[in-house]
Short mmCIF file of C-alpha atoms in Angstrom, two decimals:
data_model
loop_
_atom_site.label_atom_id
_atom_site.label_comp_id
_atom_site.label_asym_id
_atom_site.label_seq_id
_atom_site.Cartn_x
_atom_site.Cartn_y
_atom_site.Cartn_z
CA UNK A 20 0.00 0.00 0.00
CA UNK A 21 2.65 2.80 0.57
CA UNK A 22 4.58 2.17 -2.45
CA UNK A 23 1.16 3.06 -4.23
CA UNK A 24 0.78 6.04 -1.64
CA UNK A 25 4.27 6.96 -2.75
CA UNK A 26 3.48 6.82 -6.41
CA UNK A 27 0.63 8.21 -6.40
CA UNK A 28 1.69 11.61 -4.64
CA UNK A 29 4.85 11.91 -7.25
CA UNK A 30 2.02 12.11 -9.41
CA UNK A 31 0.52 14.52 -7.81
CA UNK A 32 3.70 16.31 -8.08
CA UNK A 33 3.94 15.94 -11.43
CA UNK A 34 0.90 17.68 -12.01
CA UNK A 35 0.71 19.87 -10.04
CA UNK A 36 4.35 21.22 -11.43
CA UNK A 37 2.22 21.08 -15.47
CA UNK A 38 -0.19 23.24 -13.87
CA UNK A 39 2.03 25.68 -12.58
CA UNK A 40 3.74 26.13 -16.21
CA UNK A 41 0.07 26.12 -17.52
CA UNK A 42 -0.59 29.06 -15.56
CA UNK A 43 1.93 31.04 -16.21
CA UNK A 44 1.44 30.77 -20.05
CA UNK A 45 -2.04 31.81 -18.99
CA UNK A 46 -0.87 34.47 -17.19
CA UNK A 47 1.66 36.28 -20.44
CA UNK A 48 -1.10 36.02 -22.27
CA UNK A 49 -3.79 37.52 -20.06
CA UNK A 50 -1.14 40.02 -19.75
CA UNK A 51 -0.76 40.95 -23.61
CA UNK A 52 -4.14 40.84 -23.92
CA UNK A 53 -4.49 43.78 -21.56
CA UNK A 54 -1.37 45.46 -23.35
CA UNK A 55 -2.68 44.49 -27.13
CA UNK A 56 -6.39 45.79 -26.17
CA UNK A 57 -5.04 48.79 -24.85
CA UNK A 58 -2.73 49.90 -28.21
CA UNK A 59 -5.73 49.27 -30.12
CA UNK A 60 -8.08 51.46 -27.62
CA UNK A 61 -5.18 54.11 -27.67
CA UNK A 62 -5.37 53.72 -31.86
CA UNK A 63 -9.30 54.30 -31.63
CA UNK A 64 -8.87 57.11 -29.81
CA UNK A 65 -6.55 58.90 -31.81
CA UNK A 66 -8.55 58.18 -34.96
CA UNK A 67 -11.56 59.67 -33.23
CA UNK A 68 -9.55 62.81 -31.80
CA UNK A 69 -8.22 63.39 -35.59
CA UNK A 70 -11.81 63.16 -36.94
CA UNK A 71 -12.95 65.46 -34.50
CA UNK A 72 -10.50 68.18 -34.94
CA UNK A 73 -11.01 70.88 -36.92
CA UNK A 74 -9.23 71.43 -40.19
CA UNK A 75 -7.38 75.11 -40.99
CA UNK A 76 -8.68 76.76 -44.15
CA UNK A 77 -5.09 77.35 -45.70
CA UNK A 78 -3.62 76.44 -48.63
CA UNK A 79 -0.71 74.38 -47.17
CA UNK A 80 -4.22 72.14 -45.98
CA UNK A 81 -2.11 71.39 -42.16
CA UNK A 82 -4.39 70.27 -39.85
CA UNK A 83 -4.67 71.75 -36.50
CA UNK A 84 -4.00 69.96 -33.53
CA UNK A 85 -6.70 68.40 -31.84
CA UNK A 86 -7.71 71.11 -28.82
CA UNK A 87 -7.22 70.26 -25.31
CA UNK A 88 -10.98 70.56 -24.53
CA UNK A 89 -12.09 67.79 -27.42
CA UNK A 90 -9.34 65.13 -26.19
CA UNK A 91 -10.09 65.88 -22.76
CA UNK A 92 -13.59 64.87 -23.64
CA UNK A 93 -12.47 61.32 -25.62
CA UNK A 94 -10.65 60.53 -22.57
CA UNK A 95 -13.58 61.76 -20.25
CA UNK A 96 -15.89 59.04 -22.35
CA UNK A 97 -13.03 56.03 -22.22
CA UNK A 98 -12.04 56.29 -18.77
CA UNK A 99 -15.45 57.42 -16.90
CA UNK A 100 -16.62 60.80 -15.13
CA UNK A 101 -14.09 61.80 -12.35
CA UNK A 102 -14.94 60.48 -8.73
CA UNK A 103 -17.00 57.80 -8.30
CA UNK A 104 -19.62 58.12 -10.74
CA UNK A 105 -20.57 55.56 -13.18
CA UNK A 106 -19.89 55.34 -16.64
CA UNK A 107 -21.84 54.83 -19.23
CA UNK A 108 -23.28 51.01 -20.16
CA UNK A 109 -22.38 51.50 -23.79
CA UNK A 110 -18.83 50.46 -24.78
CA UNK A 111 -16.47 51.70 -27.54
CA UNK A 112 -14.86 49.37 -30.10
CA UNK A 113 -13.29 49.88 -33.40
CA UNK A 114 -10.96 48.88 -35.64
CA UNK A 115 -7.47 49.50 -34.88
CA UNK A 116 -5.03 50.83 -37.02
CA UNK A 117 -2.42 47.97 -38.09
CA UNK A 118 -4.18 45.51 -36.03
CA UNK A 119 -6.03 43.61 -38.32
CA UNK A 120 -8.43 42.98 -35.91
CA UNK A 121 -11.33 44.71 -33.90
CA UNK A 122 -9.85 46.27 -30.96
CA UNK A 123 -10.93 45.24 -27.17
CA UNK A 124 -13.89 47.05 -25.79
CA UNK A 125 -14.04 48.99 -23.16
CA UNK A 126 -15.56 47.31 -19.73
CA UNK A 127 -18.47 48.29 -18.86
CA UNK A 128 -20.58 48.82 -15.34
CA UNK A 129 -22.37 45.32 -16.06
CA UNK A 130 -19.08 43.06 -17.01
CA UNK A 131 -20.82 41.32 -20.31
CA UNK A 132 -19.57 40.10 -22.94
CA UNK A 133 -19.36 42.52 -25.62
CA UNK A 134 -19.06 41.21 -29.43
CA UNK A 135 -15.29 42.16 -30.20
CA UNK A 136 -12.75 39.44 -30.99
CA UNK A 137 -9.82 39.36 -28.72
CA UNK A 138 -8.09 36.31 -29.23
CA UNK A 139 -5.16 36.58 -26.84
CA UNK A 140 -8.27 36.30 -23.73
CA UNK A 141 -9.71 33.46 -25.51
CA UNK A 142 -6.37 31.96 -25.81
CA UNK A 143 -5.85 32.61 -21.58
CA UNK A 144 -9.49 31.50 -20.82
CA UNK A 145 -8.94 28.33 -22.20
CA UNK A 146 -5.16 28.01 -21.27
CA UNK A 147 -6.67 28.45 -17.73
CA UNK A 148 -9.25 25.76 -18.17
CA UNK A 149 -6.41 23.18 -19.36
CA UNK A 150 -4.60 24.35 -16.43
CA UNK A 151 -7.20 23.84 -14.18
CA UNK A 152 -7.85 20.07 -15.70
CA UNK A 153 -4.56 19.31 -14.57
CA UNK A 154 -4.62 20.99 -11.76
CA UNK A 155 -7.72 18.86 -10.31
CA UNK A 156 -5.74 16.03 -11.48
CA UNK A 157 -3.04 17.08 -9.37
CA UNK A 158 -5.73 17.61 -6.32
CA UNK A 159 -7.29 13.94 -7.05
CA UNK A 160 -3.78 11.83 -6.99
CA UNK A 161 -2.81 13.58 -3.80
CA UNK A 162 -6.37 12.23 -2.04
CA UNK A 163 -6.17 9.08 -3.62
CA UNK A 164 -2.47 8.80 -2.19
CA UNK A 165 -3.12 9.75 1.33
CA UNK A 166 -6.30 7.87 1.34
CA UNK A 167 -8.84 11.28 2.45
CA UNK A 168 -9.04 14.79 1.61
CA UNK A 169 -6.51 16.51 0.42
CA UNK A 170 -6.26 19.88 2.74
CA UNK A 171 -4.83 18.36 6.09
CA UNK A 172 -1.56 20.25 6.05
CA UNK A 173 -0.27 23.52 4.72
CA UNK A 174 0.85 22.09 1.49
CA UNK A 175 -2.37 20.69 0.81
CA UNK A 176 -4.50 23.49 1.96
CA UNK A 177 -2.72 25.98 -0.48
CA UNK A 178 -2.59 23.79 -3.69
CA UNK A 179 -6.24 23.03 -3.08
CA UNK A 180 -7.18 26.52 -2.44
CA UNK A 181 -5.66 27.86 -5.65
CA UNK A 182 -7.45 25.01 -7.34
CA UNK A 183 -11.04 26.32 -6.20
CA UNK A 184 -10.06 29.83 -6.74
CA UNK A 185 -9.18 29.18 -10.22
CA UNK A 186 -12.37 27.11 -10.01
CA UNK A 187 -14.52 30.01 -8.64
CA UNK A 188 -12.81 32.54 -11.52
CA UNK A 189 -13.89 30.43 -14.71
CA UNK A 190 -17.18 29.71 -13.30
CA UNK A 191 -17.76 33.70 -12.72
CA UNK A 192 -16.45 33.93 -16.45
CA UNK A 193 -19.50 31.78 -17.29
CA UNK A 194 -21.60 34.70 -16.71
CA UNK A 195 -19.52 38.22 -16.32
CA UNK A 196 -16.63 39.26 -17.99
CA UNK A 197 -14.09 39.03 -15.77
CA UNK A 198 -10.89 38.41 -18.08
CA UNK A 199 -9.13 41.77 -16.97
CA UNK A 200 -8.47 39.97 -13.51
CA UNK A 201 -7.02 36.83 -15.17
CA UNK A 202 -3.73 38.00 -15.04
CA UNK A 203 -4.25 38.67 -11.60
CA UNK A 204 -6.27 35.94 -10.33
CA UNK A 205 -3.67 33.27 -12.11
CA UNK A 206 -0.61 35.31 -10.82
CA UNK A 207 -1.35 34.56 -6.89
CA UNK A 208 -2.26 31.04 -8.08
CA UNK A 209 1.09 30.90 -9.30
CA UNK A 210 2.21 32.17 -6.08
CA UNK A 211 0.40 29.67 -4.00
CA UNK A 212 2.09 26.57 -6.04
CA UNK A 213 5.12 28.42 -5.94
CA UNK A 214 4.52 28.83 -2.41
CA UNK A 215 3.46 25.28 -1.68
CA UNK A 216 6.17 23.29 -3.48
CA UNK A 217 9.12 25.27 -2.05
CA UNK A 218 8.35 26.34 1.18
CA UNK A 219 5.52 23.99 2.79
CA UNK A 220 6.31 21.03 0.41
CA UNK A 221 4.59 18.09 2.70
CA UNK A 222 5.14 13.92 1.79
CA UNK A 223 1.74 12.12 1.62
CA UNK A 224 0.86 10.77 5.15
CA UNK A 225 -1.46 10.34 7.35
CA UNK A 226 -3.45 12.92 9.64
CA UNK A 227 -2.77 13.45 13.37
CA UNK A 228 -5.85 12.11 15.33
CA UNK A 229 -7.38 15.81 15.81
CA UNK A 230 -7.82 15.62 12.17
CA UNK A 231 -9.94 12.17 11.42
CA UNK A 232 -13.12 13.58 11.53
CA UNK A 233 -15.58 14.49 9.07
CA UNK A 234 -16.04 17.97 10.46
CA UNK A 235 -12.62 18.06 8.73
CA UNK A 236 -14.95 17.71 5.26
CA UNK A 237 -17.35 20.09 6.59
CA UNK A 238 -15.09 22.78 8.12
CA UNK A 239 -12.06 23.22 5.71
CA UNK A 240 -13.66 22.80 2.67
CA UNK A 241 -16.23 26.13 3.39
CA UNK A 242 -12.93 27.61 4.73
CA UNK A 243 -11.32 26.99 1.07
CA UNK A 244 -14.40 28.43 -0.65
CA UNK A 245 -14.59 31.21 1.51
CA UNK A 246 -10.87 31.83 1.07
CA UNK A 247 -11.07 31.50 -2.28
CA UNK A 248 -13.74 34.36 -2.71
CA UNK A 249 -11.90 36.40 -0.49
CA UNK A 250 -9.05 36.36 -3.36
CA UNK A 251 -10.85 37.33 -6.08
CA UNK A 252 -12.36 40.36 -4.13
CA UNK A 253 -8.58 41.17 -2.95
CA UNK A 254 -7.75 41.76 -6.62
CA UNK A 255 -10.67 43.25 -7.27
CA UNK A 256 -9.99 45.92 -4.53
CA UNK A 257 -6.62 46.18 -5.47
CA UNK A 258 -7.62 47.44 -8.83
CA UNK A 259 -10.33 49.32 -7.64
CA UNK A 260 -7.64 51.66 -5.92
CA UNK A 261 -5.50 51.84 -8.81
CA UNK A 262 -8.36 52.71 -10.88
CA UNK A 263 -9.67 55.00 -8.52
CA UNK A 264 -6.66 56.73 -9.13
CA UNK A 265 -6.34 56.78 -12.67
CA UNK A 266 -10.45 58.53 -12.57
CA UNK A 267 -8.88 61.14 -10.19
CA UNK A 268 -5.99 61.94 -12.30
CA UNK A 269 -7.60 61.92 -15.35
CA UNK A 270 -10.58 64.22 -13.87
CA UNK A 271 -7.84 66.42 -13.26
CA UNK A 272 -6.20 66.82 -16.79
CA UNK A 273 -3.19 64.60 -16.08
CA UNK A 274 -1.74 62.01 -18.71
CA UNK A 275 -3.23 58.56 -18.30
CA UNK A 276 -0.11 56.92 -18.06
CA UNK A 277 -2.04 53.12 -17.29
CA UNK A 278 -3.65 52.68 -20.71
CA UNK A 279 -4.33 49.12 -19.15
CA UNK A 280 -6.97 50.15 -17.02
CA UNK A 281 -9.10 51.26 -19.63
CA UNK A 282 -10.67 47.21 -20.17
CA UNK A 283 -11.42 47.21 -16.53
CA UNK A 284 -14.49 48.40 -15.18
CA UNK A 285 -14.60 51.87 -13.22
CA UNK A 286 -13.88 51.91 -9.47
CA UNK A 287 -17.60 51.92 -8.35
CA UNK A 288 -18.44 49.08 -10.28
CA UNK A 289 -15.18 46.92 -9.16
CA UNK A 290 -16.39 47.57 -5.13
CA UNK A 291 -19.95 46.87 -5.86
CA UNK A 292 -19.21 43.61 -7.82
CA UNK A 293 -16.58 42.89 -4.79
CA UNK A 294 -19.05 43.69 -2.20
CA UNK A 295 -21.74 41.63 -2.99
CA UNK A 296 -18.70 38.96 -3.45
CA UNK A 297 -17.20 39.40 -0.07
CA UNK A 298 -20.62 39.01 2.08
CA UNK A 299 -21.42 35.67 0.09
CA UNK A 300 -17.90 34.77 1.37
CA UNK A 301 -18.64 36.28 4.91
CA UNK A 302 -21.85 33.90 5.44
CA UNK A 303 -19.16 31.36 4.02
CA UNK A 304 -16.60 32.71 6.73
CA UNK A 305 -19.30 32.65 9.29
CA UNK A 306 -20.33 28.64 8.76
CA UNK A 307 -16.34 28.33 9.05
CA UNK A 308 -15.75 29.52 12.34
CA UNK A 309 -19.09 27.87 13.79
CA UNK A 310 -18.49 24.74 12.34
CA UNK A 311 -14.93 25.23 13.43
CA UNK A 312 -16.69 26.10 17.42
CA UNK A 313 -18.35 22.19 17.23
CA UNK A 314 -15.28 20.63 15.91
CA UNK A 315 -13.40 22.01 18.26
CA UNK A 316 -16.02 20.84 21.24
CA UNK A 317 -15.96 16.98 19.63
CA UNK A 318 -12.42 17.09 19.78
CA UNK A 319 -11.11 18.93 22.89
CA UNK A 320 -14.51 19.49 24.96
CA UNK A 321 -14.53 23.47 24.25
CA UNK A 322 -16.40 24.83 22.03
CA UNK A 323 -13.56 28.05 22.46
CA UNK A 324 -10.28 28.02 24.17
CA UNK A 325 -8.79 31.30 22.79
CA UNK A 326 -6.04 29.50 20.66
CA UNK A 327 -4.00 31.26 18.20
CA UNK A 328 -5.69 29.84 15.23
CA UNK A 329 -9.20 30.60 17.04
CA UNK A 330 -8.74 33.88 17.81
CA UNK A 331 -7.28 34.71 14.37
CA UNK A 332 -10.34 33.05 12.65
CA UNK A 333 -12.56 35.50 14.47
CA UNK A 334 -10.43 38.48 14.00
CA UNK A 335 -10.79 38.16 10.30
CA UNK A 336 -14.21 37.81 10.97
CA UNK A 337 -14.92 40.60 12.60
CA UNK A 338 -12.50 42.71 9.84
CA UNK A 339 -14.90 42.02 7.74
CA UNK A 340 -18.35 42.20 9.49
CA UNK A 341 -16.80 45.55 10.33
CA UNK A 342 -16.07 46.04 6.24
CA UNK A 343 -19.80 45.08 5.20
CA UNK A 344 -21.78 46.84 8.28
CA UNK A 345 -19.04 50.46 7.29
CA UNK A 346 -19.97 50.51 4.04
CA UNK A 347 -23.28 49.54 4.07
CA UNK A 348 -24.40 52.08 6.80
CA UNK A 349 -21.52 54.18 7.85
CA UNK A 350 -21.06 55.52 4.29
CA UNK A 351 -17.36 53.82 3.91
CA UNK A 352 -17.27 53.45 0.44
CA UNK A 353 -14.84 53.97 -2.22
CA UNK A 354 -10.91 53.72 -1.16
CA UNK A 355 -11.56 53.32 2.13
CA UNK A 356 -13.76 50.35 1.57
CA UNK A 357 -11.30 48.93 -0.76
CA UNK A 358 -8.60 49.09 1.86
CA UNK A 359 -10.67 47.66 4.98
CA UNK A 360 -11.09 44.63 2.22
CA UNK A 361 -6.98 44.17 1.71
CA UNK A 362 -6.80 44.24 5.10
CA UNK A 363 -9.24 41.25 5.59
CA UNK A 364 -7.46 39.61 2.95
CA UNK A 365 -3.94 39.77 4.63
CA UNK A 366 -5.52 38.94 8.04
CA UNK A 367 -6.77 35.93 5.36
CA UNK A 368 -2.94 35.26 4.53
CA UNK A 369 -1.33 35.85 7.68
CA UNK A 370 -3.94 33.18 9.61
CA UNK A 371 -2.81 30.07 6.76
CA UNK A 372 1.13 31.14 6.91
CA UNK A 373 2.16 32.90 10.01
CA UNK A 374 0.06 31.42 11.87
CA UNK A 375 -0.25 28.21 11.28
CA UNK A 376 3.96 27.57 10.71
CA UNK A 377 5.26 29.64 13.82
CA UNK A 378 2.44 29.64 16.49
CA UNK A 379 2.40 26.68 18.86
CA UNK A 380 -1.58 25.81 19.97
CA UNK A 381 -4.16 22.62 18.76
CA UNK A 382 -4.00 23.94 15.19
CA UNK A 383 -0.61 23.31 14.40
CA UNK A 384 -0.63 21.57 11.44
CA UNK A 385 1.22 23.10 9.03
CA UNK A 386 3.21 19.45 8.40
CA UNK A 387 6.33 21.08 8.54
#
């Protein structure tokens, strides 16, 4: 039986080390569609600025440069009205100028699908899917090796989790439009292999008794869901601010210098989308550390004992029942909203790393 065991997790190995390279093809070419779309935005642009300049009457027939005011008002359209107002639902496409293709559209507030043809997303979509084939493959060998569930040590928990939040990414593709954060979603799943295989790299064994249970099922898989929404919102809120920014600068007649930007969505409709996001993950969070409360009482005879691991669980809890209950009352909204939701995140982080490797208590089980 453990030679099996033994084969079976190098093949786990094995794939989970395809996936990795998977991904990061995925990732260069989620990241020149984002540069490709926005040359051929930045083309459209300039076509439409040249048609809408006015031409001098003289013989020599040189045109006049475009006016501050007219390009101030393409940009205005492309990038949204200043602050945190919405833009509008329509997008702009067009061909581009030595492209020989339509360009990229510009996001809009309700993430659909528009008609344009960019290939290099398609291409990373389905780069990610193949990726993610492999991945589960990876995921399957592992819990066929150790005989149960693969997420009962830190090396399992993190290759798992960037599983379902690659998981959770194509299946929001299904229905919103969500291929500007590819490059960002599939660049912490790198990080979380990367992470896995050379610093929490675990052989296939058993679990310590604390661990055979089925709450095990019940309690680490909602905490991987949870987890895994709490990523995608992270990068949502992380572009949020940078968009935020852009809005602001623009608004203000400076250069947009992160043509980028201009395929994701405005700032207002990156922290509603992550909002509504984060308190599906919240009730997730919530069933996590209750469930976590009865495990604990069939194991130890406490239902709380203040343990690192315990106390963490709750603080990122309360991070962000403070983040949904600020914004949705207290008026916290834009950048300050997007913040309180990094924070969560790191708390997020820092409760599956710091804690778990270099705090001593009943949850140490980092297998290292």
């Amino acid at each position: 039986m453990f030679p099996i065991n033994e084969t079976m997790g190098q093949y786990s190995e094995l794939f989970m080390l395809l996936a990795a390279g998977t991904y990061t093809v995925a990732f260069i070419a989620f990241a020149w569609d984002l540069a490709k779309s926005s040359r051929a935005l930045r083309a459209v642009d300039l076509k439409a600025a040249a048609a809408a300049s006015p031409e001098s009457s003289s013989d020599a027939g040189v045109k006049v440069p475009v006016a501050a005011g007219a390009a101030g008002r393409v940009e205005g359209h492309l990038a949204g009205p200043a602050g945190r107002a919405e833009r509008p639902s329509s997008s702009v496409s067009g061909k581009a100028q030595g492209t020989g293709g339509a360009a990229g559209q510009t996001a809009d507030a309700s993430m659909s699908y528009g008609a344009e043809r960019r290939a290099p997303a398609r291409v990373a979509v389905a780069l990610t899917i193949l990726g993610a084939v492999i991945h589960a493959a990876g995921v399957v060998t592992r819990a066929i090796g150790s005989g149960r569930v693969p997420w009962g040590n830190m090396y399992e928990f993190l290759t798992t989790g960037a599983f379902v939040a690659v998981a959770v990414f194509l299946v929001v593709l299904i229905r919103r439009d969500l291929r500007f954060l590819g490059t960002f979603v599939v660049g912490l799943v790198i990080i979380m292999l990367v992470a896995a295989s050379v610093a929490y790299w675990t052989p296939v064994g058993h679990l310590v008794p604390a661990l055979q249970s089925y709450w095990l099922v019940i309690h680490v898989s909602i905490a991987v869901l949870s987890s895994a929404l709490f990523t995608l919102t992270f990068a949502m809120s992380a572009l949020q601010l940078v968009q935020s920014h852009r809005q602001r600068t623009i608004a203000a007649g400076g250069a947009d210098k992160l043509g980028f930007m201009r395929l994701v969505p405005t700032a207002l409709s990156l922290e509603n989308l992550s909002y509504r996001i984060n308190a599906i993950a919240f009730i997730g969070w919530t069933f996590t550390l209750m469930f976590g409360a009865i495990w604990a009482e069939k194991a130890w005879g406490r239902f709380w004992g203040w343990d690192t691991k315990e106390v963490w669980t709750f603080v990122i809890w309360v991070v962000y029942a403070g983040y949904l209950h600020a914004r949705a009352t207290r008026g916290w909204t834009g950048t300050r909203a997007a913040w309180l939701s990094i924070v969560g995140y790191l708390c997020v982080v820092f409760n599956f790393t710091i804690v778990n490797q270099f705090f001593n208590g009943l949850h140490s089980y980092s297998g290292l």
